[in-house]
Amino acid sequence: MNKRIVGAQYEEVACDYLKSIGMKIIQKNYRTRIGEIDIVAHDGLTIVFVEVKYRKKSNAGCSLEAIGYRKRMQIIRVARNYLYMNHIPDNVGVRFDCIGIDDGQITYLKNAFDAAGSVS
C-alpha cells in the first residue's frame, strides 16, 4: 500500500478522534503550492490547523518528533494562506494542534505550537 493511502487512512482516524472530542472538520488536505495542512477544524469559535503524523514502528522515533521547526513554519505559511483565501477576519482565534499515531496509540497535542513556530 502506498504512503498516500496509508496517510489518508490515519488522517481519517485523526478526524474521527477530533469529532469525538467535539470538533467540527472543515477541510482535509488543504493544499497550496507551498505545502499542505492535513486537517482544518473548528473548536468552538477557534480555527484549528492539525498536522497528523503516523509511525508504524517506534524504532524510527515518535511520530510527533517528525514535526520539526521547518515543518511548523510551512504549516504556519499554509495556514496564513488559508485564512487569507477564505477571508477569515484577524480577530478569529487560530490554533495549531498535532496528532501522532504510534503503534495504534493516539497522542493529541492541543496548541502544540504558536504562530511563530515556538513549541508550547
PDB file of C-alpha atoms in Angstrom:
ATOM      1  CA  MET A   1       0.000   0.000   0.000  1.00  0.00           C
ATOM      2  CA  ASN A   2       1.448   3.400  -0.906  1.00  0.00           C
ATOM      3  CA  LYS A   3       2.208   6.138   1.625  1.00  0.00           C
ATOM      4  CA  ARG A   4      -0.599   8.427   0.458  1.00  0.00           C
ATOM      5  CA  ILE A   5      -3.257   5.780   1.020  1.00  0.00           C
ATOM      6  CA  VAL A   6      -1.844   4.899   4.437  1.00  0.00           C
ATOM      7  CA  GLY A   7      -1.609   8.589   5.319  1.00  0.00           C
ATOM      8  CA  ALA A   8      -5.220   9.161   4.288  1.00  0.00           C
ATOM      9  CA  GLN A   9      -6.348   6.268   6.486  1.00  0.00           C
ATOM     10  CA  TYR A  10      -4.610   7.696   9.546  1.00  0.00           C
ATOM     11  CA  GLU A  11      -5.862  11.198   8.793  1.00  0.00           C
ATOM     12  CA  GLU A  12      -9.358   9.694   8.855  1.00  0.00           C
ATOM     13  CA  VAL A  13      -8.585   8.133  12.256  1.00  0.00           C
ATOM     14  CA  ALA A  14      -7.453  11.589  13.410  1.00  0.00           C
ATOM     15  CA  CYS A  15     -10.673  13.182  12.069  1.00  0.00           C
ATOM     16  CA  ASP A  16     -12.769  10.629  13.946  1.00  0.00           C
ATOM     17  CA  TYR A  17     -10.833  11.400  17.119  1.00  0.00           C
ATOM     18  CA  LEU A  18     -11.292  15.160  16.706  1.00  0.00           C
ATOM     19  CA  LYS A  19     -15.031  14.698  16.103  1.00  0.00           C
ATOM     20  CA  SER A  20     -15.252  12.537  19.229  1.00  0.00           C
ATOM     21  CA  ILE A  21     -13.942  15.442  21.328  1.00  0.00           C
ATOM     22  CA  GLY A  22     -16.423  17.894  19.809  1.00  0.00           C
ATOM     23  CA  MET A  23     -14.503  19.462  16.959  1.00  0.00           C
ATOM     24  CA  LYS A  24     -16.021  20.066  13.526  1.00  0.00           C
ATOM     25  CA  ILE A  25     -13.922  19.165  10.490  1.00  0.00           C
ATOM     26  CA  ILE A  26     -13.919  21.967   7.908  1.00  0.00           C
ATOM     27  CA  GLN A  27     -11.484  20.567   5.377  1.00  0.00           C
ATOM     28  CA  LYS A  28      -8.990  17.764   4.880  1.00  0.00           C
ATOM     29  CA  ASN A  29      -5.744  18.087   2.934  1.00  0.00           C
ATOM     30  CA  TYR A  30      -5.757  21.823   2.239  1.00  0.00           C
ATOM     31  CA  ARG A  31      -3.062  22.129  -0.427  1.00  0.00           C
ATOM     32  CA  THR A  32      -1.194  25.090  -1.832  1.00  0.00           C
ATOM     33  CA  ARG A  33       1.999  25.350  -3.849  1.00  0.00           C
ATOM     34  CA  ILE A  34       3.894  25.952  -0.585  1.00  0.00           C
ATOM     35  CA  GLY A  35       2.557  22.956   1.311  1.00  0.00           C
ATOM     36  CA  GLU A  36      -0.393  21.177   2.852  1.00  0.00           C
ATOM     37  CA  ILE A  37      -2.334  21.128   6.099  1.00  0.00           C
ATOM     38  CA  ASP A  38      -3.783  17.736   6.956  1.00  0.00           C
ATOM     39  CA  ILE A  39      -6.922  18.911   8.766  1.00  0.00           C
ATOM     40  CA  VAL A  40      -8.644  22.259   9.266  1.00  0.00           C
ATOM     41  CA  ALA A  41     -11.257  22.180  12.018  1.00  0.00           C
ATOM     42  CA  HIS A  42     -13.388  24.354  14.287  1.00  0.00           C
ATOM     43  CA  ASP A  43     -13.144  24.078  18.040  1.00  0.00           C
ATOM     44  CA  GLY A  44     -15.913  26.412  19.080  1.00  0.00           C
ATOM     45  CA  LEU A  45     -15.004  29.757  17.525  1.00  0.00           C
ATOM     46  CA  THR A  46     -11.344  28.827  17.011  1.00  0.00           C
ATOM     47  CA  ILE A  47      -9.960  27.616  13.696  1.00  0.00           C
ATOM     48  CA  VAL A  48      -7.581  24.726  14.311  1.00  0.00           C
ATOM     49  CA  PHE A  49      -4.893  23.580  11.896  1.00  0.00           C
ATOM     50  CA  VAL A  50      -3.935  19.979  12.632  1.00  0.00           C
ATOM     51  CA  GLU A  51      -0.842  18.110  11.493  1.00  0.00           C
ATOM     52  CA  VAL A  52      -1.109  14.309  11.602  1.00  0.00           C
ATOM     53  CA  LYS A  53       1.922  12.026  11.781  1.00  0.00           C
ATOM     54  CA  TYR A  54       1.987   8.238  11.827  1.00  0.00           C
ATOM     55  CA  ARG A  55       4.685   5.708  12.610  1.00  0.00           C
ATOM     56  CA  LYS A  56       4.158   2.002  12.151  1.00  0.00           C
ATOM     57  CA  LYS A  57       7.139   1.124  14.335  1.00  0.00           C
ATOM     58  CA  SER A  58       8.654   3.106  17.172  1.00  0.00           C
ATOM     59  CA  ASN A  59      12.242   2.281  16.127  1.00  0.00           C
ATOM     60  CA  ALA A  60      12.069   5.302  13.791  1.00  0.00           C
ATOM     61  CA  GLY A  61      11.237   7.541  16.763  1.00  0.00           C
ATOM     62  CA  CYS A  62       7.992   9.062  17.960  1.00  0.00           C
ATOM     63  CA  SER A  63       5.773  10.354  15.164  1.00  0.00           C
ATOM     64  CA  LEU A  64       5.489  13.797  16.732  1.00  0.00           C
ATOM     65  CA  GLU A  65       9.276  14.180  16.640  1.00  0.00           C
ATOM     66  CA  ALA A  66       8.943  14.457  12.851  1.00  0.00           C
ATOM     67  CA  ILE A  67       7.230  17.845  13.185  1.00  0.00           C
ATOM     68  CA  GLY A  68      10.334  19.986  13.358  1.00  0.00           C
ATOM     69  CA  TYR A  69      10.853  23.715  13.023  1.00  0.00           C
ATOM     70  CA  ARG A  70      10.799  23.711   9.206  1.00  0.00           C
ATOM     71  CA  LYS A  71       7.546  21.735   9.106  1.00  0.00           C
ATOM     72  CA  ARG A  72       5.954  24.053  11.685  1.00  0.00           C
ATOM     73  CA  MET A  73       6.943  27.114   9.654  1.00  0.00           C
ATOM     74  CA  GLN A  74       5.494  25.543   6.499  1.00  0.00           C
ATOM     75  CA  ILE A  75       2.212  24.807   8.303  1.00  0.00           C
ATOM     76  CA  ILE A  76       2.075  28.410   9.531  1.00  0.00           C
ATOM     77  CA  ARG A  77       2.602  29.769   5.991  1.00  0.00           C
ATOM     78  CA  VAL A  78      -0.107  27.495   4.586  1.00  0.00           C
ATOM     79  CA  ALA A  79      -2.447  28.457   7.455  1.00  0.00           C
ATOM     80  CA  ARG A  80      -1.945  32.149   6.674  1.00  0.00           C
ATOM     81  CA  ASN A  81      -2.812  31.381   3.064  1.00  0.00           C
ATOM     82  CA  TYR A  82      -5.962  29.529   4.162  1.00  0.00           C
ATOM     83  CA  LEU A  83      -7.064  32.441   6.351  1.00  0.00           C
ATOM     84  CA  TYR A  84      -6.433  34.945   3.560  1.00  0.00           C
ATOM     85  CA  MET A  85      -8.093  32.910   0.799  1.00  0.00           C
ATOM     86  CA  ASN A  86     -11.152  32.249   2.962  1.00  0.00           C
ATOM     87  CA  HIS A  87     -11.476  35.887   4.104  1.00  0.00           C
ATOM     88  CA  ILE A  88     -11.169  34.962   7.796  1.00  0.00           C
ATOM     89  CA  PRO A  89     -11.020  38.138   9.931  1.00  0.00           C
ATOM     90  CA  ASP A  90      -7.911  38.814  12.020  1.00  0.00           C
ATOM     91  CA  ASN A  91      -9.891  38.631  15.257  1.00  0.00           C
ATOM     92  CA  VAL A  92     -10.781  34.935  14.800  1.00  0.00           C
ATOM     93  CA  GLY A  93      -8.831  32.627  17.103  1.00  0.00           C
ATOM     94  CA  VAL A  94      -6.324  30.287  15.489  1.00  0.00           C
ATOM     95  CA  ARG A  95      -4.583  27.270  16.989  1.00  0.00           C
ATOM     96  CA  PHE A  96      -2.033  24.702  15.815  1.00  0.00           C
ATOM     97  CA  ASP A  97      -2.527  21.143  17.068  1.00  0.00           C
ATOM     98  CA  CYS A  98      -0.714  17.897  16.303  1.00  0.00           C
ATOM     99  CA  ILE A  99      -1.829  14.294  16.372  1.00  0.00           C
ATOM    100  CA  GLY A 100       0.700  11.478  16.494  1.00  0.00           C
ATOM    101  CA  ILE A 101      -0.282   7.871  15.908  1.00  0.00           C
ATOM    102  CA  ASP A 102       2.328   5.364  17.064  1.00  0.00           C
ATOM    103  CA  ASP A 103       1.655   1.633  17.167  1.00  0.00           C
ATOM    104  CA  GLY A 104      -2.085   2.386  17.130  1.00  0.00           C
ATOM    105  CA  GLN A 105      -1.909   4.851  20.057  1.00  0.00           C
ATOM    106  CA  ILE A 106      -3.142   8.412  19.502  1.00  0.00           C
ATOM    107  CA  THR A 107      -1.292  11.314  21.107  1.00  0.00           C
ATOM    108  CA  TYR A 108      -3.076  14.646  20.783  1.00  0.00           C
ATOM    109  CA  LEU A 109      -1.177  17.872  21.405  1.00  0.00           C
ATOM    110  CA  LYS A 110      -3.575  20.766  21.686  1.00  0.00           C
ATOM    111  CA  ASN A 111      -1.898  24.113  20.995  1.00  0.00           C
ATOM    112  CA  ALA A 112       1.312  22.271  20.059  1.00  0.00           C
ATOM    113  CA  PHE A 113       2.988  25.419  18.709  1.00  0.00           C
ATOM    114  CA  ASP A 114       2.193  29.071  18.197  1.00  0.00           C
ATOM    115  CA  ALA A 115       2.042  31.288  15.104  1.00  0.00           C
ATOM    116  CA  ALA A 116       5.768  31.993  15.426  1.00  0.00           C
ATOM    117  CA  GLY A 117       6.591  28.275  15.335  1.00  0.00           C
ATOM    118  CA  SER A 118       7.562  28.084  19.006  1.00  0.00           C
ATOM    119  CA  VAL A 119       6.685  24.839  20.742  1.00  0.00           C
ATOM    120  CA  SER A 120       4.174  25.328  23.549  1.00  0.00           C
TER     121      SER A 120
END
